[in-house]
Coordinates of C-alpha atoms and ligand atoms in Angstrom, one line a residue:
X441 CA 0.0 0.0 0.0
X442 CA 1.6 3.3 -0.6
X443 CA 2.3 5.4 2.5
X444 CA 1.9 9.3 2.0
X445 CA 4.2 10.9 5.4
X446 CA 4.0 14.0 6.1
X447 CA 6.8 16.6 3.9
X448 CA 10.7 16.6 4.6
X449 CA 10.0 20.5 5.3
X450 CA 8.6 19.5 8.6
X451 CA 10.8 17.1 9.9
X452 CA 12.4 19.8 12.3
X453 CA 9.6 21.5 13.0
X454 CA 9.0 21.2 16.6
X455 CA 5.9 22.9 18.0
X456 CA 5.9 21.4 21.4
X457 CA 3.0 23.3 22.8
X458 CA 0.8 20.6 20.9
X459 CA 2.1 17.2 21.6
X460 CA 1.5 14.5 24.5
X461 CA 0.3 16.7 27.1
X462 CA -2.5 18.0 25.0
X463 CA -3.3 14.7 23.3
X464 CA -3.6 13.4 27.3
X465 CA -5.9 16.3 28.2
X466 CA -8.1 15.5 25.0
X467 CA -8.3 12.3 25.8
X468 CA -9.3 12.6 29.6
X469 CA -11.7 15.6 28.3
X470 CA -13.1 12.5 26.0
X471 CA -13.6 10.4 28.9
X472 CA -15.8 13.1 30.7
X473 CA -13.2 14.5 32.8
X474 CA -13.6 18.2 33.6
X475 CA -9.8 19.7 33.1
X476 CA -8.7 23.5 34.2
X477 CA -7.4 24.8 31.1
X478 CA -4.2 27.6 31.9
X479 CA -3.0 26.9 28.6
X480 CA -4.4 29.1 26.0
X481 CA -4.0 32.3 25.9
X482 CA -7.6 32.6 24.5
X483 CA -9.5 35.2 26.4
X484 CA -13.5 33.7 25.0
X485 CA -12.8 30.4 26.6
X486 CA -12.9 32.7 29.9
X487 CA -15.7 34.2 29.6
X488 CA -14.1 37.5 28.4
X489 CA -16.5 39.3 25.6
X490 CA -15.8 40.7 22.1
X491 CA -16.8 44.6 23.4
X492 CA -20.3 45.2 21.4
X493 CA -19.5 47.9 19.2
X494 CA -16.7 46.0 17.2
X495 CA -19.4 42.8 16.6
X496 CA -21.9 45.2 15.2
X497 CA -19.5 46.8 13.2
X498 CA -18.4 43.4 11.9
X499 CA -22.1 42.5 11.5
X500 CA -22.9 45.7 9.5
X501 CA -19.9 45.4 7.2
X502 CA -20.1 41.7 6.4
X503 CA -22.8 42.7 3.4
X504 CA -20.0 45.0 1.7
X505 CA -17.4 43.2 2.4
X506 CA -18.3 40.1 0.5
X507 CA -15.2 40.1 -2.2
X508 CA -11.6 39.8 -2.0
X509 CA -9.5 42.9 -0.7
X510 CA -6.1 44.1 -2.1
X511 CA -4.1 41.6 -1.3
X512 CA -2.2 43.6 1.7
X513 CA -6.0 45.3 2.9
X514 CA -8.6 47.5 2.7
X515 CA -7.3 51.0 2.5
X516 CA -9.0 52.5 5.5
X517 CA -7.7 49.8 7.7
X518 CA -3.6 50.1 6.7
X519 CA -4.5 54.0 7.1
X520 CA -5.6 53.2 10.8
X521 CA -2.8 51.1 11.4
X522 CA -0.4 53.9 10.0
X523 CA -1.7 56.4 12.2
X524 CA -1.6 54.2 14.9
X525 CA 2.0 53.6 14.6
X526 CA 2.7 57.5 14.0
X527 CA 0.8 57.7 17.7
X528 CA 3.6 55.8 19.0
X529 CA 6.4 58.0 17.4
X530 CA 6.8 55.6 14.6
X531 CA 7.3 57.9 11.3
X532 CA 8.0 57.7 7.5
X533 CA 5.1 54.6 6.8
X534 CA 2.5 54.9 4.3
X535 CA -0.7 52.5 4.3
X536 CA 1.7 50.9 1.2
X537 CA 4.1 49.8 4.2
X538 CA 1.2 47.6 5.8
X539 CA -0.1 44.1 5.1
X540 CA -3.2 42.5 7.1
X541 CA -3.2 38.9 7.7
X542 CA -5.6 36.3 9.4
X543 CA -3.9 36.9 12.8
X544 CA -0.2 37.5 13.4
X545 CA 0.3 34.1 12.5
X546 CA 0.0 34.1 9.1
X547 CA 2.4 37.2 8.6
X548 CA 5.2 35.6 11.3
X549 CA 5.1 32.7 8.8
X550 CA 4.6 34.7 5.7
X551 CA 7.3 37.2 6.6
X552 CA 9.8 34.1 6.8
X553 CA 9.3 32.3 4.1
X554 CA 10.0 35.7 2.1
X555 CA 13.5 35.9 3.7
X556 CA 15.3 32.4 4.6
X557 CA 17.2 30.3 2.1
X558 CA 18.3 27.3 3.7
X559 CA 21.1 27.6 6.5
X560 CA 20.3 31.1 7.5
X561 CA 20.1 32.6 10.8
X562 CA 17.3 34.3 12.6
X563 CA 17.8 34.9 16.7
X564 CA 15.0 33.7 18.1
X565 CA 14.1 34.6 22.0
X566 CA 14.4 31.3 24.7
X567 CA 12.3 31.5 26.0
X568 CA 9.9 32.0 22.7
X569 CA 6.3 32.3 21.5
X570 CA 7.0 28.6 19.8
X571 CA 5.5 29.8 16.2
X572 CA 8.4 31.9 15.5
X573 CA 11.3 29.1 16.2
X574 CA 8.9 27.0 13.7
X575 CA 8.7 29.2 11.3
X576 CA 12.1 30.0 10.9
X577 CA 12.9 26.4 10.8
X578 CA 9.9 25.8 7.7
X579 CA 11.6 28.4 6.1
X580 CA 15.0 26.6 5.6
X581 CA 16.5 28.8 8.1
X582 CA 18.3 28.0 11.7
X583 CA 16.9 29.5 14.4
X584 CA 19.4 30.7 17.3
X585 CA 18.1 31.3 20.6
X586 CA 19.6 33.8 23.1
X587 CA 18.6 34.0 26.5
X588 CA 16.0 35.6 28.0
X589 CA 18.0 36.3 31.7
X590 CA 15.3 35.7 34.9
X591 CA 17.5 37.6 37.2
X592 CA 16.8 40.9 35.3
X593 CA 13.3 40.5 34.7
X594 CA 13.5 38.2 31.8
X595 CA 15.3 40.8 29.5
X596 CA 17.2 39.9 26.7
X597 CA 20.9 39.3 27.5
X598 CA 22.7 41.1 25.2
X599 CA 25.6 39.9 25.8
X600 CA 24.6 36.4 24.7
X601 CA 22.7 37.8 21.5
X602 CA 26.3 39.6 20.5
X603 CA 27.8 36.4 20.9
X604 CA 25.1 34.4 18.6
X605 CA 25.6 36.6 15.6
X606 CA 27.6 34.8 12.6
X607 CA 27.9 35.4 8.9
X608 CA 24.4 34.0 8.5
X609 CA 22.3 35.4 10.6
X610 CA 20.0 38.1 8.7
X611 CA 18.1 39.1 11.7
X612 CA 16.2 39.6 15.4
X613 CA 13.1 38.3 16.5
X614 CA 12.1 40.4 19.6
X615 CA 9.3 40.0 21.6
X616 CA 7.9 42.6 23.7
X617 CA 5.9 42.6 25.9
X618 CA 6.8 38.7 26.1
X619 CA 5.0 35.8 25.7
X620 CA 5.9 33.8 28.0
X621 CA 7.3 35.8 30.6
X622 CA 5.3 38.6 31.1
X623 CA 8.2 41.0 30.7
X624 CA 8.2 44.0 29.0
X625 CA 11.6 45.3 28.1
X626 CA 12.6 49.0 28.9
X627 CA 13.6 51.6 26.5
X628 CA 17.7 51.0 27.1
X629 CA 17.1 47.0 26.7
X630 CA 15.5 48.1 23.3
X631 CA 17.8 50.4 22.1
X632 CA 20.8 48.1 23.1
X633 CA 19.5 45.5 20.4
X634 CA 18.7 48.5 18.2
X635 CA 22.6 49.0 18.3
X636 CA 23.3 45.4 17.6
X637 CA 20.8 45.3 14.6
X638 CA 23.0 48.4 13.1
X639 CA 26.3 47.0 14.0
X640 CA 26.0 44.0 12.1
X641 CA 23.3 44.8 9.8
X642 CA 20.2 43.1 10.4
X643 CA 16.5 42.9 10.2
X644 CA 14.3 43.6 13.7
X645 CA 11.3 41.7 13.6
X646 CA 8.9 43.0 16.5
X647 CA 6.4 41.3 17.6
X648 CA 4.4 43.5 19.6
X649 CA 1.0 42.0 20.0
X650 CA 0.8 42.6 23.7
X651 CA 1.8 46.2 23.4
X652 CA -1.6 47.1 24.9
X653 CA -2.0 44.8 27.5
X654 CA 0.5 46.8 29.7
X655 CA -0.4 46.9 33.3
X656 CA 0.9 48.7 36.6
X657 CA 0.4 52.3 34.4
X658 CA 3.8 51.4 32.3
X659 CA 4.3 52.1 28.8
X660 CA 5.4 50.0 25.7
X661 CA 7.6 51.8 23.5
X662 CA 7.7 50.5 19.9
X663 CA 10.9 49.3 18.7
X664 CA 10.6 50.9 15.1
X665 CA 10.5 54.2 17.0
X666 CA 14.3 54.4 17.9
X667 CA 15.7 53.1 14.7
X668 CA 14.4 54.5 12.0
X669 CA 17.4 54.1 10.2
X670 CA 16.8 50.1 9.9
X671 CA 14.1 47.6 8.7
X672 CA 12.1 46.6 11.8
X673 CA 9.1 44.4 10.4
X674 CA 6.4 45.0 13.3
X675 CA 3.6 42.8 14.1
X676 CA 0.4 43.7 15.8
X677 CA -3.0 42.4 16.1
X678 CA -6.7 42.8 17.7
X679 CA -6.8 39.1 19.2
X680 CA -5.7 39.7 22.4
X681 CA -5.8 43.3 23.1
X682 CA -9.6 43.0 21.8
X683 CA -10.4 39.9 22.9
X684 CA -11.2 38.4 19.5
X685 CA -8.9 36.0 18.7
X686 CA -11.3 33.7 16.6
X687 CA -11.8 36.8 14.2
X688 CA -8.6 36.1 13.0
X689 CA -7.0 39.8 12.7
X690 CA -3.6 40.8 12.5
X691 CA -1.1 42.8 10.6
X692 CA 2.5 43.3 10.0
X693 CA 4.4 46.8 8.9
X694 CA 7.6 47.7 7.5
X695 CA 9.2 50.3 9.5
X696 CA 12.1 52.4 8.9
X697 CA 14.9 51.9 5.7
X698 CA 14.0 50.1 3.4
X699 CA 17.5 50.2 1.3
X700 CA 18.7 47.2 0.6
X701 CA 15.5 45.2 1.2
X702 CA 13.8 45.7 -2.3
X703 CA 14.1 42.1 -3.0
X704 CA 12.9 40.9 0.3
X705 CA 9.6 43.5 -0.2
X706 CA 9.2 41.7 -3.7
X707 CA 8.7 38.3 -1.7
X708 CA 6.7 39.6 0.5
X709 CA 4.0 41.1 -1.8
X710 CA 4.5 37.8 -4.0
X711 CA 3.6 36.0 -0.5
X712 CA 1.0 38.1 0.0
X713 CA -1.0 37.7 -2.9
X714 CA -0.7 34.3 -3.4
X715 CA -3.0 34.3 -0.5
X716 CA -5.3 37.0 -2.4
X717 CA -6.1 38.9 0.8
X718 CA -6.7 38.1 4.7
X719 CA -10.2 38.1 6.2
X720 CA -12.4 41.6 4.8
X721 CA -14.8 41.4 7.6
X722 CA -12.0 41.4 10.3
X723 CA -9.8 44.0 8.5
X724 CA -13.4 46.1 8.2
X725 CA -13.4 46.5 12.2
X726 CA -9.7 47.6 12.4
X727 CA -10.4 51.3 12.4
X728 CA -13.0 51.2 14.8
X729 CA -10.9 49.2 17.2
X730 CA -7.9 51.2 17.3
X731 CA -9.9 54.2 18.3
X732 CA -11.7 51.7 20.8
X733 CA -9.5 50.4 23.6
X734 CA -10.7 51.4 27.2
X735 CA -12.6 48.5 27.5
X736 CA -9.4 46.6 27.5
X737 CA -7.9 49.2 29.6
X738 CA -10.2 49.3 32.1
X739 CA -9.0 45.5 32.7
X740 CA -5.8 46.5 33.6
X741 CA -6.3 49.5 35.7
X742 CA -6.2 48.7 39.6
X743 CA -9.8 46.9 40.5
X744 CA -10.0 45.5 36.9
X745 CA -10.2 41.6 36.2
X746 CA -6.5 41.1 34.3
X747 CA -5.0 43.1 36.8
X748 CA -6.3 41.7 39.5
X749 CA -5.1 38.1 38.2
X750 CA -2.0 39.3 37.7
X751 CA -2.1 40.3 41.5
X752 CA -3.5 36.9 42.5
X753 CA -1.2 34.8 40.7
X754 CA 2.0 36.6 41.2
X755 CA 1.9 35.8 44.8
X756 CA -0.2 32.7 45.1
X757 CA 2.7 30.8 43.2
X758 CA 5.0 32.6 45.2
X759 CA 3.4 31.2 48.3
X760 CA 3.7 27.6 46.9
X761 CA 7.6 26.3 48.4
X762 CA 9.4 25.5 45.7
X763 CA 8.0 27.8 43.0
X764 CA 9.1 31.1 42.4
X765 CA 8.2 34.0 39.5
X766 CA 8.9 37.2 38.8
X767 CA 6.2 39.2 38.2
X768 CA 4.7 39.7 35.2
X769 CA 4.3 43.3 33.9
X770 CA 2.1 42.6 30.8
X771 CA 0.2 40.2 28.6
X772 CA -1.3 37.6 30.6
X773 CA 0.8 34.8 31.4
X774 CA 3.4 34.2 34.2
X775 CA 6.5 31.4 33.8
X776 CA 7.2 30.2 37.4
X777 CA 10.4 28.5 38.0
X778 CA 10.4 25.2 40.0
X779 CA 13.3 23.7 42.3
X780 CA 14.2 21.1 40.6
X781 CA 16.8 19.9 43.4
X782 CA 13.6 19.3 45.7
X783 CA 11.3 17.9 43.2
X784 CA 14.1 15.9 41.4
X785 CA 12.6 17.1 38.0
X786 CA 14.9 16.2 34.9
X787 CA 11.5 15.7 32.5
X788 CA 9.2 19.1 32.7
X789 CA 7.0 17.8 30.1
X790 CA 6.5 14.9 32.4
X791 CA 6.0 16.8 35.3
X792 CA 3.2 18.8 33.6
X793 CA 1.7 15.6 32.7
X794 CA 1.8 14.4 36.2
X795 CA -0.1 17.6 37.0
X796 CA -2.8 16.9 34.6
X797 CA -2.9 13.7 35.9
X798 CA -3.5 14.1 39.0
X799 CA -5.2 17.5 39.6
X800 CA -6.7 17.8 36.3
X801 CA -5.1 21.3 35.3
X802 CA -3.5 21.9 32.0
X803 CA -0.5 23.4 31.9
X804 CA 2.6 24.4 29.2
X805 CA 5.7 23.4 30.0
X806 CA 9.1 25.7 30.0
X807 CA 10.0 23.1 27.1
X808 CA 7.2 24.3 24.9
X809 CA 9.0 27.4 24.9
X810 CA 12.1 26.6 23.4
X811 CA 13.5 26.6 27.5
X812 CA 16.2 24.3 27.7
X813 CA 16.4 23.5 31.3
X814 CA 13.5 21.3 32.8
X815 CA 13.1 23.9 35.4
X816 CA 9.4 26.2 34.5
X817 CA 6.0 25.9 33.1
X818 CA 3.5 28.7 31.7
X819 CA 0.1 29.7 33.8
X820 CA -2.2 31.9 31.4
X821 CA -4.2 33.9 34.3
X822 CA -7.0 34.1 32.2
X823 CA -9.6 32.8 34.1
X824 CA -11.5 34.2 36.8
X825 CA -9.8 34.5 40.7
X826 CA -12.0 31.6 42.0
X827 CA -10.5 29.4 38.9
X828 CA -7.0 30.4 39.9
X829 CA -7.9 29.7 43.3
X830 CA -8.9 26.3 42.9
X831 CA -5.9 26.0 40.6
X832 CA -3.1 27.4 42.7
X833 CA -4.8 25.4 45.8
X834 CA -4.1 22.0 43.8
X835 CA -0.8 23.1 42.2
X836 CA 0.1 23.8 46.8
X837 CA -1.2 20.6 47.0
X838 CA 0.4 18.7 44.3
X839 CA 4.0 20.1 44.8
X840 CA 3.5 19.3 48.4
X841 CA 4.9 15.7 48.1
X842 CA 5.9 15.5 44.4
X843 CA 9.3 14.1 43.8
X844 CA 9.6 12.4 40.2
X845 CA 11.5 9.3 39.6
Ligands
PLP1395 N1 2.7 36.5 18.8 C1 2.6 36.2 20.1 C2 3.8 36.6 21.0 C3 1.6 35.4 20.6 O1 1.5 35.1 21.9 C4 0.5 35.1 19.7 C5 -0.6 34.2 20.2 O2 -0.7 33.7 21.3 C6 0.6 35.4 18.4 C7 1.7 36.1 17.9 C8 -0.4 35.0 17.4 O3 -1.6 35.8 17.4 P1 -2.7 35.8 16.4 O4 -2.3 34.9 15.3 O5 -3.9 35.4 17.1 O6 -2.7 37.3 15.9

C-alpha cells in the first residue's frame, strides 16, 4: 500500500505546545473528565466578551465586504494602522508599508518564508512564542536562541545575542511585551538590540502583539521608533488586546529603511497575494478598534479583572515552596520557575503531565518554549480569581509531596 508521510519541510519543525500533554488532556476531556485549562492564551474560553460595538461593526460590514480585498488590505484599515503607529512615534510609513493577515500568525510565517534560504540565521528569544522558532525552521533557516536572563526580569541578555551573531544570521526576532514571561523590556534593553541590529546589519522583527496589554500604568515603547534608520518588520493584532482572537486579525508593517530590502519587499508582496487577501470582515473592524481600547484598559487599571489576576497569581505561586516568579508586567501569562533539586525534576513535560494527571489542570511546560532546562511551566491567568484559586490550591497541594523518579 503506498504510504503518503508528512513533507521533509517539517521534519524539524517542533511545536511542542501541541504534543502528549494535549493529546492526554483531549483524551481525559473524552472520557468526561472536567480539566482547568491555563494553557491558551484565549480570552472567550474565559468568559471575556468581544466589546459590542466592534461585533456590530463586523455585522454591519459583512454585506460590503463580501469580495476579495487588495491583497495587503482594505485602504481604510492600513491608514488606521499607520496612524496608529505615527501615535507611538513611529514615522515615514505609508498605508503601502502595511499588510493585514488572518492573525499574526499568518504574517510571522509569511514574513519568513519571504527571507530564509536554507542555513540562514534568525535569533530567536528562549524562551519563545513557539511559532516563530517553527517558522524560521519551515523556512529553511536555523533558528538561534539567546537568552531571555530571569534575574533581570527576563530581559534579553545582550551579551549572549552579541555572541550568537555569525555570517548568516540576517536578523532579530524580539518579543515585547513577552510571551511567555510577562516582561516588557525598557527603553535601554531596546535600544541596546537597536545598536546590535545596526552594527551587524540586520533585520528587527517585533512582535508587539501585547503592546496594549501593559499593566501597573507602564508604557510600551515601539521598537521601530528608535531606529528609523533600519528595517524593523512590526507585528500587531486585535486578538488579544480585543479579545477576539477567533476573528482572526492581524497585521505586520515595514518600519524604517528600506535600502537594501527591495528584494525581500518583492517576496513579500508575492507572498502576500498568493493568499489574495486576509479576512475583509475582520480587517473592516480595524479602524474602529484602534480608536476603541478602554474597554481593555479598564481590565488593567487597579480593580479591573486582568490586573487583579496578575495580582493573585503573582503571589499565590510565590506562596507555593518551591516555585518562584517574577512578576509579570504585561500580557497575561506568568512562567514560574520550579526547584528542581527538591522535586528531582529532569523531565518538565513529564511533570506537567503528572499535574494533569492528577489534579486535572493543563499546563505548558518551559520546554514548549524553546527553555532548555526542565526547570518552568507557563500559567495563562486568564480565568477568573475563583479558577485560579482552585488552581493554585491543587498546584500547593500537588507540589506538596511531588518528587519524580
Ligand atoms: N505572537 C505572540 C507573541 C503570541 O503570543 C501570539 C498568540 O498567542 C501570536 C503572535 C499570534 O496571534 P494571532 O495569530 O492570534 O494574531
Amino acid at each position: 500500500m503506498r504510504k503518503f508521510e508528512k513533507s521533509h519541510k517539517l521534519d524539524n519543525v517542533c511545536y511542542d505546545i501541541r504534543g502528549p500533554v494535549m493529546d492526554e488532556a483531549n483524551r481525559m476531556i473524552a472520557q468526561g473528565t472536567e480539566i482547568l485549562k491555563l494553557n491558551i492564551g484565549n480570552p472567550a474560553v474565559f468568559d471575556f466578551r468581544a466589546p459590542q460595538a466592534l461585533v456590530d461593526k463586523m455585522s454591519e460590514s459583512l454585506v460590503h465586504t463580501e469580495g476579495y480585498s487588495d491583497s495587503k488590505g482594505i485602504f481604510a484599515a492600513r491608514h488606521a494602522i499607520v496612524e496608529y503607529y505615527k501615535s507611538k512615534g513611529v514615522e515615514g510609513v505609508t498605508e503601502n508599508d502595511v499588510y493585514t493577515g488572518n492573525g499574526v500568525s499568518e504574517l510571522i510565517t509569511l514574513s519568513m518564508q519571504g527571507l530564509l534560504n536554507n542555513g540562514d540565521e534568525m535569533l530567536v528569544p528562549a524562551p519563545d512564542y513557539p511559532l516563530w522558532t517553527a517558522s524560521v525552521t519551515l523556512a529553511g533557516g536555523k533558528a538561534v536562541h539567546y537568552i531571555c536572563d530571569e534575574s533581570s526580569n527576563w530581559y534579553p541578555d545582550i551579551d549572549d545575542m552579541r555572541s550568537k551573531i555569525t555570517s548568516k544570521t540576517k536578523g532579530i526576532v524580539v518579543i515585547n511585551p513577552n510571551n511567555p514571561t510577562g516582561a516588557l523590556y525598557p527603553v535601554e534593553i531596546l535600544q541596546k538590540i537597536v545598536d546590535l541590529a545596526r552594527e551587524f546589519n540586520l533585520i528587527i522583527f517585533a512582535d508587539e502583539i501585547y503592546d496594549r496589554l501593559v499593566l501597573d500604568g507602564k508604557k510600551h515603547t515601539a521598537l521601530a521608533s528608535l531606529a528609523p534608520d533600519l528595517m524593523v518588520v512590526s507585528f500587531n493584532g486585535l486578538s488579544k488586546s480585543h479579545l477576539i482572537a477567533g476573528y482572526r486579525c492581524g497585521w505586520m508593517c515595514l518600519c524604517g529603511n528600506k535600502k537594501g530590502c527591495e528584494g525581500y519587499i518583492e517576496g513579500l508582496n508575492l507572498l502576500s497575494s498568493m493568499r489574495l487577501c486576509s479576512n475583509v470582515p475582520a480587517q473592516s473592524i480595524i479602524e474602529l478598534s484602534l480608536n476603541h481600547t478602554e474597554e481593555t484598559e479598564k481590565l488593567l487599571l487597579s480593580g479591573g479583572r486582568v490586573r487583579q489576576q496578575r495580582d493573585f497569581i503573582y503571589n499565590a505561586i510565590n506562596d507555593i515552596p518551591g516555585l518562584s516568579s517574577t512578576k509579570p508586567e504585561a500580557a497575561f501569562y506568568i512562567f514560574p520557575k520550579i526547584d528542581v533539586k527538591k522535586f528531582n525534576v529532569t523531565d518538565d513535560e513529564k511533570m506537567v503531565l503528572d499535574i494533569l494527571r492528577e489534579k486535572h489542570i493543563l499546563l505548558t511546560h518551559g520546554g514548549g518554549f524553546h527553555w532548555e532546562q526542565p526547570d518552568h511551566f507557563r500559567i495563562v491567568y486568564l480565568p477568573s480569581v475563583e479558577n485560579l484559586e482552585r488552581a493554585t490550591s491543587q498546584l500547593a497541594e500537588f507540589f506538596a509531596d511531588y518528587k519524580q523518579n
